[in-house]
Tab-separated table of C-alpha atoms and ligand atoms in Angstrom:
chain	number	residue	atom	x	y	z
K	33	MET	CA	34.611	-4.064	-32.411
K	34	THR	CA	32.784	-0.999	-33.644
K	35	GLN	CA	29.756	0.743	-31.722
K	36	ASP	CA	26.712	1.104	-34.001
K	37	HIS	CA	24.722	2.674	-31.245
K	38	LYS	CA	24.998	5.440	-28.258
K	39	LYS	CA	24.772	3.723	-24.888
K	40	LEU	CA	22.133	6.077	-22.340
K	41	TYR	CA	22.077	4.914	-18.593
K	42	ILE	CA	19.180	6.477	-16.294
K	43	LYS	CA	19.080	6.300	-12.926
K	44	THR	CA	15.783	7.168	-11.249
K	45	TRP	CA	15.354	7.239	-7.757
K	46	GLY	CA	11.590	7.785	-6.654
K	47	CYS	CA	7.944	6.886	-7.005
K	48	GLN	CA	6.666	4.816	-9.708
K	49	MET	CA	5.973	7.749	-11.654
K	50	ASN	CA	9.797	8.723	-12.222
K	51	VAL	CA	9.763	4.942	-13.451
K	52	TYR	CA	7.546	5.547	-15.981
K	53	ASP	CA	8.877	8.846	-17.421
K	54	SER	CA	12.496	7.159	-16.982
K	55	ASN	CA	10.628	4.410	-19.864
K	56	ARG	CA	9.232	7.647	-21.234
K	57	MET	CA	12.898	8.903	-21.649
K	58	ILE	CA	14.618	5.514	-23.289
K	59	ASP	CA	11.001	5.921	-25.677
K	60	ILE	CA	12.385	9.016	-26.711
K	61	LEU	CA	15.738	8.594	-27.052
K	62	ALA	CA	15.916	5.084	-29.263
K	63	PRO	CA	14.862	6.773	-32.691
K	64	PHE	CA	18.012	8.983	-31.638
K	65	GLY	CA	20.140	5.779	-31.795
K	66	TYR	CA	20.568	5.233	-27.797
K	67	LYS	CA	19.916	2.223	-25.740
K	68	THR	CA	20.053	1.897	-22.531
K	69	THR	CA	23.484	0.890	-20.371
K	70	GLU	CA	24.028	-1.193	-16.778
K	71	THR	CA	26.563	1.555	-16.133
K	72	ALA	CA	27.529	5.304	-16.080
K	73	ASP	CA	30.854	4.116	-16.976
K	74	ASP	CA	31.700	4.805	-21.354
K	75	ALA	CA	27.898	6.096	-21.204
K	76	ASP	CA	27.169	8.828	-23.736
K	77	MET	CA	24.336	9.698	-21.848
K	78	VAL	CA	23.442	9.932	-18.641
K	79	ILE	CA	20.056	10.983	-16.618
K	80	LEU	CA	20.104	10.901	-13.289
K	81	ASN	CA	16.054	11.155	-12.409
K	82	THR	CA	15.484	12.393	-9.321
K	83	CYS	CA	13.294	12.479	-6.417
K	84	HIS	CA	12.336	15.093	-3.420
K	85	ILE	CA	10.403	14.093	-1.587
K	86	ARG	CA	12.130	13.323	1.717
K	87	GLU	CA	15.085	14.839	2.692
K	88	LYS	CA	19.389	14.736	1.670
K	89	ALA	CA	17.799	14.333	-1.731
K	90	THR	CA	19.719	16.745	-3.551
K	91	GLU	CA	22.659	15.296	-1.406
K	92	LYS	CA	22.589	11.933	-2.745
K	93	VAL	CA	22.212	13.485	-6.533
K	94	PHE	CA	25.751	15.742	-5.907
K	95	SER	CA	27.181	12.141	-4.488
K	96	ASP	CA	26.248	10.548	-7.558
K	97	LEU	CA	27.351	13.650	-9.639
K	98	GLY	CA	30.890	13.206	-8.482
K	99	ARG	CA	31.321	9.663	-9.972
K	100	ILE	CA	29.497	10.545	-13.471
K	101	ARG	CA	32.158	14.200	-13.372
K	102	ALA	CA	34.929	11.538	-13.371
K	103	GLN	CA	33.833	9.164	-15.995
K	104	LYS	CA	33.059	12.020	-17.898
K	105	GLN	CA	36.413	13.357	-17.963
K	106	ILE	CA	37.809	10.159	-19.015
K	107	LYS	CA	35.201	9.696	-22.265
K	108	LYS	CA	36.602	13.268	-22.708
K	109	ASP	CA	40.369	12.578	-22.420
K	110	ALA	CA	39.878	9.766	-24.647
K	111	GLY	CA	38.347	11.624	-27.525
K	112	GLY	CA	34.061	11.044	-26.767
K	113	LYS	CA	30.925	13.098	-25.020
K	114	MET	CA	29.297	11.926	-22.373
K	115	VAL	CA	25.752	14.436	-22.479
K	116	VAL	CA	25.354	14.581	-18.052
K	117	ALA	CA	21.759	15.681	-17.184
K	118	VAL	CA	19.609	15.333	-14.044
K	119	ALA	CA	16.078	15.058	-14.517
K	120	GLY	CA	13.015	14.706	-12.098
K	121	CYS	CA	11.890	16.371	-9.122
K	122	VAL	CA	15.308	17.987	-7.152
K	123	ALA	CA	15.920	19.053	-10.682
K	124	GLN	CA	12.453	21.404	-11.344
K	125	ALA	CA	13.111	22.014	-7.227
K	126	GLU	CA	17.023	23.114	-7.894
K	127	GLY	CA	17.406	23.948	-11.006
K	128	GLU	CA	20.028	26.842	-11.259
K	129	TYR	CA	21.329	26.020	-7.891
K	130	ILE	CA	22.328	22.526	-9.866
K	131	MET	CA	23.896	24.311	-13.000
K	132	ASP	CA	25.443	26.628	-10.449
K	133	ARG	CA	27.070	23.658	-8.463
K	134	ALA	CA	27.634	21.167	-11.051
K	135	PRO	CA	29.343	23.267	-14.275
K	136	TYR	CA	30.127	19.413	-16.403
K	137	VAL	CA	25.821	19.505	-16.348
K	138	ASP	CA	24.426	19.774	-19.645
K	139	MET	CA	20.680	19.545	-18.366
K	140	VAL	CA	18.902	20.182	-16.136
K	141	PHE	CA	15.108	19.287	-16.567
K	142	GLY	CA	11.420	19.248	-14.791
K	143	PRO	CA	9.377	16.548	-15.141
K	144	GLN	CA	6.548	17.952	-16.932
K	145	THR	CA	9.473	18.808	-19.724
K	146	TYR	CA	11.034	15.420	-20.998
K	147	HIS	CA	9.691	15.032	-24.118
K	148	GLU	CA	11.588	18.410	-25.051
K	149	LEU	CA	14.505	15.897	-24.861
K	150	PRO	CA	15.321	16.281	-28.884
K	151	GLU	CA	15.417	19.560	-28.721
K	152	MET	CA	17.427	19.997	-25.604
K	153	MET	CA	19.562	17.253	-26.746
K	154	ALA	CA	19.893	19.398	-30.087
K	155	LYS	CA	21.192	22.799	-28.177
K	156	VAL	CA	23.141	20.588	-26.161
K	157	LEU	CA	24.974	18.472	-29.050
K	158	GLY	CA	25.955	22.028	-31.088
K	159	ALA	CA	23.339	21.711	-33.023
K	160	TYR	CA	22.531	25.615	-32.611
K	161	GLY	CA	26.009	25.962	-30.752
K	162	SER	CA	26.630	24.069	-27.830
K	163	GLU	CA	24.646	25.335	-24.727
K	164	ARG	CA	24.096	24.713	-21.291
K	165	VAL	CA	19.961	24.011	-20.805
K	166	VAL	CA	18.042	24.463	-17.833
K	167	ASN	CA	14.090	23.338	-18.165
K	168	THR	CA	11.819	23.237	-15.372
K	169	GLU	CA	8.578	24.511	-17.339
K	170	LEU	CA	5.202	23.049	-15.101
K	171	THR	CA	2.912	22.753	-17.450
K	172	THR	CA	1.664	19.557	-18.859
K	173	ASP	CA	-0.467	20.254	-21.379
K	174	ASP	CA	1.036	18.595	-24.191
K	175	LYS	CA	3.576	16.947	-22.700
K	176	PHE	CA	1.649	13.320	-23.160
K	177	ASP	CA	0.502	14.459	-27.413
K	178	LYS	CA	4.127	14.749	-28.305
K	179	LEU	CA	5.492	11.399	-26.433
K	180	PRO	CA	6.436	9.090	-29.214
K	181	GLU	CA	4.890	5.617	-29.227
K	182	GLU	CA	6.577	3.534	-26.523
K	183	ALA	CA	9.046	0.456	-26.862
K	184	GLU	CA	7.220	-2.793	-27.780
K	185	SER	CA	6.841	-4.662	-25.118
K	186	GLN	CA	7.165	-3.372	-21.591
K	187	GLY	CA	6.975	-6.377	-19.746
K	188	VAL	CA	4.724	-8.304	-18.341
K	189	SER	CA	3.515	-6.039	-16.026
K	190	ALA	CA	3.577	-2.345	-16.165
K	191	PHE	CA	2.867	1.269	-15.234
K	192	LEU	CA	0.720	3.493	-17.453
K	193	SER	CA	0.648	6.850	-16.375
K	194	VAL	CA	-2.391	8.708	-16.919
K	195	GLN	CA	-2.905	11.740	-14.324
K	196	GLU	CA	-0.307	13.558	-12.928
K	197	GLY	CA	0.475	16.682	-10.322
K	198	CYS	CA	-1.161	17.632	-7.620
K	199	ASP	CA	-3.428	20.122	-6.085
K	200	LYS	CA	-4.331	19.101	-2.179
K	201	PHE	CA	-0.946	20.789	-0.954
K	202	CYS	CA	-0.981	18.198	1.900
K	203	THR	CA	1.283	20.586	4.118
K	204	PHE	CA	4.431	18.003	4.010
K	205	CYS	CA	4.588	17.391	0.669
K	206	VAL	CA	6.444	19.145	-2.750
K	207	VAL	CA	4.763	17.397	-5.453
K	208	PRO	CA	1.818	20.222	-6.409
K	209	TYR	CA	5.148	22.774	-6.434
K	210	THR	CA	7.541	20.115	-8.425
K	211	ARG	CA	5.457	18.522	-10.484
K	212	GLY	CA	2.987	21.369	-10.974
K	213	GLY	CA	-1.475	20.826	-10.767
K	214	GLU	CA	-3.904	18.501	-11.139
K	215	TYR	CA	-4.052	17.059	-15.442
K	216	SER	CA	-5.588	13.876	-16.414
K	217	ARG	CA	-4.644	12.865	-20.209
K	218	PRO	CA	-7.479	12.822	-22.532
K	219	VAL	CA	-9.612	9.034	-22.015
K	220	GLN	CA	-8.894	7.894	-25.686
K	221	GLN	CA	-5.528	8.315	-25.460
K	222	ILE	CA	-5.101	6.170	-22.355
K	223	ILE	CA	-6.629	3.371	-23.913
K	224	ASP	CA	-4.588	3.163	-26.762
K	225	GLU	CA	-1.825	3.392	-25.168
K	226	ALA	CA	-3.139	0.427	-22.998
K	227	LYS	CA	-4.215	-1.413	-26.217
K	228	ARG	CA	-0.501	-1.494	-27.246
K	229	MET	CA	0.964	-2.772	-24.029
K	230	VAL	CA	-1.018	-5.255	-24.627
K	231	ASP	CA	-0.226	-6.181	-27.764
K	232	GLY	CA	3.242	-6.011	-26.711
K	233	GLY	CA	2.763	-8.496	-23.814
K	234	THR	CA	1.527	-7.195	-20.970
K	235	ARG	CA	-1.436	-8.682	-18.510
K	236	GLU	CA	-1.636	-6.128	-15.814
K	237	ILE	CA	-1.812	-2.459	-16.003
K	238	ASN	CA	-1.068	-0.290	-13.080
K	239	LEU	CA	-2.724	3.558	-13.287
K	240	LEU	CA	-0.470	5.694	-12.071
K	241	GLY	CA	-1.164	8.798	-10.953
K	242	GLN	CA	0.306	11.164	-7.815
K	243	ASN	CA	-3.340	11.371	-6.491
K	244	VAL	CA	-4.525	8.663	-9.613
K	245	ASN	CA	-7.951	8.918	-7.969
K	246	ALA	CA	-9.224	11.904	-9.001
K	247	PHE	CA	-8.642	11.834	-12.592
K	248	HIS	CA	-10.913	13.552	-14.986
K	249	GLY	CA	-10.300	12.687	-18.262
K	250	LEU	CA	-12.341	14.005	-21.587
K	251	ASP	CA	-13.319	11.498	-23.951
K	252	THR	CA	-14.205	12.429	-27.070
K	253	ILE	CA	-17.738	13.713	-27.335
K	254	GLY	CA	-15.661	16.011	-24.286
K	255	ALA	CA	-17.919	14.070	-21.470
K	256	THR	CA	-15.704	13.901	-18.200
K	257	TRP	CA	-14.949	10.159	-17.066
K	258	GLY	CA	-13.654	9.498	-13.363
K	259	LEU	CA	-11.503	6.463	-12.046
K	260	GLY	CA	-13.861	4.591	-12.340
K	261	ARG	CA	-15.284	4.332	-15.674
K	262	LEU	CA	-11.986	4.162	-16.995
K	263	ILE	CA	-11.428	1.447	-15.591
K	264	ARG	CA	-14.528	-0.332	-16.388
K	265	GLU	CA	-13.384	0.743	-19.698
K	266	MET	CA	-9.899	-0.983	-19.703
K	267	ALA	CA	-11.253	-4.464	-18.464
K	268	GLU	CA	-13.034	-4.826	-21.892
K	269	ILE	CA	-9.665	-5.064	-23.789
K	270	ASP	CA	-9.053	-8.450	-24.823
K	271	GLY	CA	-6.099	-9.865	-23.613
K	272	LEU	CA	-5.688	-7.809	-20.094
K	273	ASP	CA	-5.775	-9.615	-17.044
K	274	ARG	CA	-5.409	-7.316	-14.087
K	275	ILE	CA	-5.995	-3.970	-13.517
K	276	ARG	CA	-4.566	-1.692	-9.967
K	277	TYR	CA	-3.975	1.958	-9.574
K	278	THR	CA	-1.786	4.036	-7.538
K	279	THR	CA	-1.453	6.327	-5.525
K	280	SER	CA	-5.091	7.258	-4.022
K	281	HIS	CA	-5.949	10.275	-2.051
K	282	PRO	CA	-8.791	9.308	0.387
K	283	ARG	CA	-11.136	12.390	-0.466
K	284	ASP	CA	-11.130	11.486	-4.203
K	285	MET	CA	-12.172	7.939	-3.346
K	286	ASP	CA	-16.227	8.528	-5.061
K	287	GLU	CA	-18.716	5.869	-4.987
K	288	ASP	CA	-18.322	4.569	-8.503
K	289	LEU	CA	-14.705	4.029	-7.966
K	290	ILE	CA	-15.827	1.973	-4.172
K	291	GLU	CA	-18.763	-0.086	-6.768
K	292	THR	CA	-16.242	-0.734	-9.732
K	293	HIS	CA	-14.105	-2.501	-6.473
K	294	GLY	CA	-17.397	-5.055	-6.038
K	295	SER	CA	-17.829	-5.007	-10.243
K	296	VAL	CA	-15.094	-5.310	-12.074
K	297	GLU	CA	-13.017	-9.008	-11.474
K	298	LYS	CA	-10.289	-7.744	-13.734
K	299	LEU	CA	-9.744	-5.030	-11.164
K	300	MET	CA	-7.461	-6.597	-8.611
K	301	PRO	CA	-8.562	-6.666	-4.720
K	302	PHE	CA	-5.289	-5.153	-4.057
K	303	LEU	CA	-5.609	-0.246	-2.587
K	304	HIS	CA	-2.662	1.451	-1.306
K	305	LEU	CA	-4.520	4.368	0.062
K	306	PRO	CA	-1.967	6.479	2.366
K	307	VAL	CA	-3.424	7.996	5.606
K	308	GLN	CA	-0.256	9.261	6.920
K	309	SER	CA	-1.710	9.366	10.698
K	310	GLY	CA	-4.684	8.446	12.894
K	311	SER	CA	-5.121	12.073	15.131
K	312	ASP	CA	-7.494	14.463	13.789
K	313	ARG	CA	-5.091	17.270	14.736
K	314	ILE	CA	-2.436	16.405	12.988
K	315	LEU	CA	-4.165	15.665	9.647
K	316	LYS	CA	-5.210	18.966	10.129
K	317	LEU	CA	-2.303	20.605	10.873
K	318	MET	CA	-1.018	18.205	7.178
K	319	ASN	CA	-3.917	19.661	5.556
K	320	ARG	CA	-5.168	16.369	4.331
K	321	LYS	CA	-8.655	17.183	4.714
K	322	HIS	CA	-10.415	14.314	5.961
K	323	THR	CA	-10.252	12.839	9.659
K	324	ALA	CA	-9.933	9.459	10.781
K	325	ASP	CA	-13.204	8.530	11.525
K	326	HIS	CA	-13.824	9.255	7.349
K	327	TYR	CA	-11.298	7.153	6.134
K	328	ARG	CA	-12.599	4.420	9.060
K	329	ASP	CA	-15.653	4.980	6.987
K	330	ILE	CA	-14.555	4.898	3.608
K	331	ILE	CA	-12.570	1.821	3.888
K	332	ALA	CA	-15.412	-0.118	5.832
K	333	LYS	CA	-17.423	0.961	2.443
K	334	LEU	CA	-14.579	-0.366	0.169
K	335	ARG	CA	-15.136	-3.751	1.933
K	336	LYS	CA	-18.127	-4.580	1.508
K	337	ALA	CA	-17.789	-3.836	-2.327
K	338	ARG	CA	-15.240	-6.217	-1.547
K	339	PRO	CA	-14.743	-8.358	1.162
K	340	ASP	CA	-11.506	-9.373	0.151
K	341	LEU	CA	-9.891	-6.168	-0.516
K	342	ALA	CA	-5.978	-6.429	0.551
K	343	LEU	CA	-5.106	-2.981	1.694
K	344	SER	CA	-1.775	-0.094	1.963
K	345	SER	CA	-1.081	2.846	3.357
K	346	ASP	CA	1.716	5.489	4.120
K	347	PHE	CA	2.537	6.497	7.189
K	348	ILE	CA	4.580	9.946	8.551
K	349	VAL	CA	5.613	10.062	12.211
K	350	GLY	CA	6.821	13.210	13.861
K	351	PHE	CA	4.563	15.973	12.205
K	352	PRO	CA	5.760	19.080	14.201
K	353	GLY	CA	3.181	19.057	16.805
K	354	GLU	CA	2.582	14.932	17.190
K	355	THR	CA	2.043	14.119	20.648
K	356	GLU	CA	1.897	10.630	22.408
K	357	GLU	CA	-1.990	10.306	22.108
K	358	ASP	CA	-1.919	11.348	18.291
K	359	HIS	CA	0.685	8.394	18.268
K	360	GLN	CA	-1.241	6.581	19.959
K	361	GLN	CA	-4.667	7.844	17.589
K	362	THR	CA	-2.270	5.889	14.707
K	363	LEU	CA	-1.538	2.686	16.435
K	364	LYS	CA	-5.028	2.224	17.165
K	365	LEU	CA	-5.983	3.711	13.112
K	366	VAL	CA	-3.780	0.851	11.800
K	367	GLU	CA	-4.809	-2.125	14.221
K	368	ASP	CA	-9.266	-1.167	13.549
K	369	ILE	CA	-8.180	-1.252	10.149
K	370	GLY	CA	-5.252	-3.909	9.074
K	371	TYR	CA	-2.850	-3.925	6.915
K	372	THR	CA	-1.654	-6.088	5.177
K	373	SER	CA	2.071	-3.976	3.722
K	374	CYS	CA	2.732	-0.234	4.044
K	375	TYR	CA	5.111	2.396	4.155
K	376	SER	CA	6.326	4.765	6.937
K	377	PHE	CA	8.990	7.406	7.280
K	378	LYS	CA	9.711	9.703	9.767
K	379	TYR	CA	8.786	13.672	9.261
K	380	SER	CA	11.091	15.176	7.200
K	381	PRO	CA	10.510	19.035	6.568
K	382	ARG	CA	11.117	19.559	3.073
K	383	PRO	CA	11.540	23.444	1.967
K	384	GLY	CA	9.099	25.725	0.992
K	385	THR	CA	5.904	23.470	2.113
K	386	PRO	CA	4.081	25.008	5.483
K	387	GLY	CA	5.443	22.286	7.821
K	388	ALA	CA	9.370	23.480	7.308
K	389	ASN	CA	8.136	26.637	9.423
K	390	MET	CA	5.672	24.448	11.634
K	391	GLY	CA	6.294	25.001	15.605
K	392	GLY	CA	6.129	22.443	17.754
K	393	LEU	CA	9.145	19.979	15.741
K	394	VAL	CA	10.001	16.502	17.113
K	395	HIS	CA	12.807	15.286	18.665
K	396	GLU	CA	14.411	12.985	15.954
K	397	ASP	CA	15.401	9.918	18.891
K	398	ILE	CA	11.371	10.577	19.471
K	399	LYS	CA	10.146	10.167	15.951
K	400	SER	CA	12.892	7.088	15.347
K	401	ARG	CA	10.451	5.222	18.355
K	402	ARG	CA	7.377	6.001	16.955
K	403	LEU	CA	8.619	4.705	13.687
K	404	GLN	CA	10.114	1.647	15.563
K	405	GLU	CA	6.613	1.231	16.841
K	406	LEU	CA	4.904	1.598	13.970
K	407	GLN	CA	6.996	-0.650	11.981
K	408	ALA	CA	6.549	-3.592	14.615
K	409	LEU	CA	2.444	-3.010	14.335
K	410	LEU	CA	2.180	-3.170	10.933
K	411	ASN	CA	4.955	-5.687	10.101
K	412	LYS	CA	2.976	-8.085	12.534
K	413	GLN	CA	-0.119	-7.367	10.143
K	414	GLN	CA	1.789	-8.347	6.965
K	415	ILE	CA	3.518	-12.088	8.180
K	416	GLU	CA	0.098	-12.809	9.938
K	417	PHE	CA	-1.688	-11.771	6.476
K	418	ASN	CA	1.282	-13.589	4.574
K	419	GLU	CA	0.381	-16.360	7.064
K	420	GLN	CA	-3.185	-16.495	6.678
K	421	THR	CA	-2.699	-17.544	2.720
K	422	ILE	CA	-0.682	-20.075	3.566
K	423	GLY	CA	-2.433	-23.589	2.391
K	424	LYS	CA	-4.328	-21.593	0.017
K	425	THR	CA	-3.914	-21.879	-4.036
K	426	LEU	CA	-3.871	-18.231	-5.460
K	427	PRO	CA	-3.181	-16.782	-9.489
K	428	ILE	CA	0.077	-15.773	-9.302
K	429	LEU	CA	1.241	-13.866	-12.204
K	430	LEU	CA	4.738	-14.592	-13.185
K	431	ASP	CA	6.799	-10.937	-13.887
K	432	ARG	CA	10.365	-11.713	-13.797
K	433	LYS	CA	12.976	-14.413	-12.795
K	434	GLY	CA	13.201	-16.020	-9.255
K	435	ARG	CA	16.599	-15.442	-7.369
K	436	HIS	CA	17.156	-18.946	-7.227
K	437	GLU	CA	17.786	-21.399	-10.669
K	438	GLY	CA	14.309	-22.928	-11.660
K	439	GLN	CA	12.529	-20.525	-9.758
K	440	MET	CA	10.227	-17.646	-10.793
K	441	HIS	CA	9.178	-14.421	-9.232
K	442	GLY	CA	5.506	-13.578	-9.119
K	443	ARG	CA	2.365	-11.313	-7.879
K	444	SER	CA	-0.659	-12.573	-5.821
K	445	PRO	CA	-4.102	-10.455	-6.277
K	446	PHE	CA	-2.733	-8.771	-3.157
K	447	MET	CA	0.068	-7.497	-4.741
K	448	GLN	CA	1.890	-9.928	-2.569
K	449	SER	CA	5.247	-11.067	-3.891
K	450	VAL	CA	5.756	-15.168	-4.688
K	451	HIS	CA	8.423	-17.463	-5.519
K	452	VAL	CA	7.514	-20.373	-7.328
K	453	GLU	CA	8.785	-23.875	-8.213
K	454	ALA	CA	8.411	-22.984	-11.972
K	455	ASN	CA	10.185	-23.220	-15.359
K	456	GLU	CA	11.118	-19.600	-17.791
K	457	ARG	CA	9.080	-20.522	-20.367
K	458	LEU	CA	6.029	-19.551	-18.372
K	459	TYR	CA	6.989	-16.187	-18.209
K	460	GLY	CA	4.332	-14.153	-18.308
K	461	LYS	CA	1.919	-16.552	-17.130
K	462	ILE	CA	-1.083	-16.702	-15.068
K	463	VAL	CA	-0.881	-19.968	-12.874
K	464	ASP	CA	-2.364	-21.237	-10.026
K	465	VAL	CA	0.212	-21.546	-6.934
K	466	LYS	CA	-0.658	-23.932	-3.620
K	467	ILE	CA	1.229	-21.400	-1.034
K	468	ASP	CA	3.204	-23.747	1.649
K	469	GLN	CA	5.816	-20.785	3.269
K	470	ALA	CA	5.077	-17.067	4.302
K	471	LEU	CA	7.807	-14.998	4.941
K	472	ALA	CA	8.119	-11.463	6.300
K	473	ASN	CA	8.192	-9.429	2.676
K	474	SER	CA	6.812	-12.685	0.490
K	475	VAL	CA	5.296	-15.663	0.470
K	476	SER	CA	6.339	-19.275	-1.812
K	477	GLY	CA	4.388	-22.460	-3.175
K	478	GLN	CA	3.946	-25.195	-5.990
K	479	ILE	CA	1.782	-24.635	-9.236
K	480	VAL	CA	-1.059	-26.815	-8.550
K	481	THR	CA	-3.024	-28.576	-11.495
K	482	ALA	CA	-7.096	-27.596	-11.797
K	483	ASP	CA	-7.580	-31.036	-9.616
K	484	GLY	CA	-4.943	-29.061	-6.983
K	485	THR	CA	-2.388	-31.857	-7.304
K	486	VAL	CA	0.761	-30.413	-7.158
K	487	MET	CA	2.877	-30.226	-10.188
K	488	LYS	CA	5.974	-32.024	-10.246
K	489	LYS	CA	9.454	-29.437	-10.747
K	490	THR	CA	10.232	-30.377	-14.360
K	491	ALA	CA	7.085	-30.403	-15.774
K	492	ALA	CA	6.518	-26.770	-13.868
I	133	SAM	N1	-0.157	11.510	-3.518
I	133	SAM	C1	-0.183	10.735	-1.994
I	133	SAM	C2	-1.200	10.917	-1.431
I	133	SAM	O1	-1.416	11.662	-1.047
I	133	SAM	O2	-1.032	10.235	0.183
I	133	SAM	C3	1.339	10.099	-2.011
I	133	SAM	C4	2.677	10.742	-2.041
I	133	SAM	S1	3.789	11.527	-1.186
I	133	SAM	C5	5.404	11.309	-3.294
I	133	SAM	C6	4.427	9.052	-1.375
I	133	SAM	C7	4.958	9.991	0.402
I	133	SAM	O3	6.042	10.403	1.076
I	133	SAM	C8	4.031	10.245	0.837
I	133	SAM	O4	2.130	9.758	1.239
I	133	SAM	C9	4.202	10.175	2.116
I	133	SAM	O5	3.413	9.242	3.126
I	133	SAM	C10	5.515	10.290	1.790
I	133	SAM	N2	6.245	12.364	2.508
I	133	SAM	C11	5.753	12.540	1.808
I	133	SAM	N3	6.555	13.872	1.988
I	133	SAM	C12	7.091	13.795	3.139
I	133	SAM	C13	8.228	13.883	4.095
I	133	SAM	N4	8.343	15.494	3.710
I	133	SAM	N5	8.168	13.457	4.916
I	133	SAM	C14	7.855	12.013	5.451
I	133	SAM	N6	7.548	11.853	4.551
I	133	SAM	C15	6.890	12.365	3.617
I	134	SF4	FE1	1.558	15.136	-1.538
I	134	SF4	FE2	-0.360	15.536	-0.115
I	134	SF4	FE3	-0.450	15.566	-3.246
I	134	SF4	FE4	-0.305	13.566	-1.816
I	134	SF4	S1	-1.956	14.588	-2.068
I	134	SF4	S2	0.898	14.554	-4.103
I	134	SF4	S3	1.408	13.949	-0.122
I	134	SF4	S4	0.284	17.145	-1.209
C-alpha cells in the first residue's frame, strides 16, 4: 500500500502549555501532509517537545535522541529521510549544545518560534539548500497571528493558551528564561478560537498560561481586560459548559477574578494556586513576593465567593536554606488550607537561576524525608476529599473511554477523575453520577436519572 501522507511523531514532556504547543505544531504541519503516528519508527518527522523545569531534563532528551538516531539511520538506509527536531524549553536553553552533541538533529527551536515551522522545514528539506536550523528567538508578538486555525475537533475538554511567559523571576524557576516575558493574546483572537473549539465539539475549555491570572489582553477598542472579564465573556458562548484556568500566581489573584468565582456558574469550583512553601523566610528567598498569610487571605476570600471551591497547589521542599522549622510551617499551611490534589517536588537547582548559586543546600536525604512527610499529608487530604463525595450526585463530563469495557472516564467539577459505568455513545455528555467508591486518585459511580434512580448498565 502506498503512503499518502507523511508520518509525524511528537513526544511531549512537561506542562499543559507544551501539550497545547504540540497540538498547534500538528495543526501547522497538517497542510504539508503530516499526520501523527504513535511511534518514531519510520516517521518522516520526529519532534521532541521538551521541558526544562526539573533536573535531568537534558539527559532524558539525549537518551531519546540516541534511539531516534538509530531509527533515522534505518530510514536513511531504506532510501527515506527522517527530520529530527528538538523543541520546547530544553531547546531554548541548550540549543547550540544539542546541535554540537547530536549532529543528526536537524532543528532546534524554542517555544516562541514554532509558528515558523514551515520556513524551518523548507530550510532543512532543501528548498533553499539543506541546512540545520537553530531558532531560539524569544519574541511572542506575532506568533499567535501566524498560527493556522486549529484542527476541527480539539476534544471534549481542551486547552486554550491565552497568556505566555513570565516576569516574576522566582529564584528557582527557568520559565522567564526559556519562555520569555509575559505576553497576553488579544481578547477577540481568544474568543474566536474558543467559538471554533465549541463548534468542533469542545464543552470544557481550560485557559492556559504560565501565569494565566496575569492576563491583560487588549480588546478591539484598545481596552485592557483582566482574566475575570475574559471568563465572563467566555461564559456567554453557547455550547460551552465549563471553564477552568491554570496556572495562577497568588499575586495576580485580583478582586475581580475572585468575584468571578462567585458569579459565573460555568467557572468550575476548582483552582490550582501554587504557594511553593508555607515559610515567609523561604518565600522571600524564592522571590515569590507574597507571604503565607497573604495566601491564606486570598483563599479565605475565594472560599467566601465560592464556598465549595476545591484547591490544589505546587510545593517545593528543600529549597536552599530551608530549616526544619520552615518545613513545619509548610505542613501547617497545608493543614490550614486543606487541598484536594497537589504537586510536590524536591528542589532541583536549575543552571542560570539565582537559586542555583545560593548557599545552605539541603541534603538529598533530608529533602526525601520532607517530601515524604508532605506527600503523606497531601495524600491523606486527597483521599478524605474523595471520600466526602461518596453518596453525592455530581455532574460528570465524560471525556474518554475508561480502562475497562463498559466504562467511561470523566471529570467532576472539582477536577476529580471519575470512572463511570457508561456506554461510549455518551462521550462528550455531562451526566449525573452518584459516587459510590473513592480511591486515592479517583472516584467511581453510576449514572442516575433526574429522580435519583441508578440507570441500568445497559441503558447507560
Ligand atoms: N507559574 C507557576 C507558579 O508560579 O507557581 C508554576 C510554573 S512551573 C512550570 C510548575 C512548578 O514546577 C512550580 O510551581 C514549582 O513547584 C515547580 N518547579 C519549578 N522550578 C523548580 C525547581 N527548580 N525545582 C523543583 N521544582 C520546581
Ligand atoms: Fe516560574 Fe515563578 Fe514565573 Fe511561576 S511565577 S513561571 S514559578 S518564575
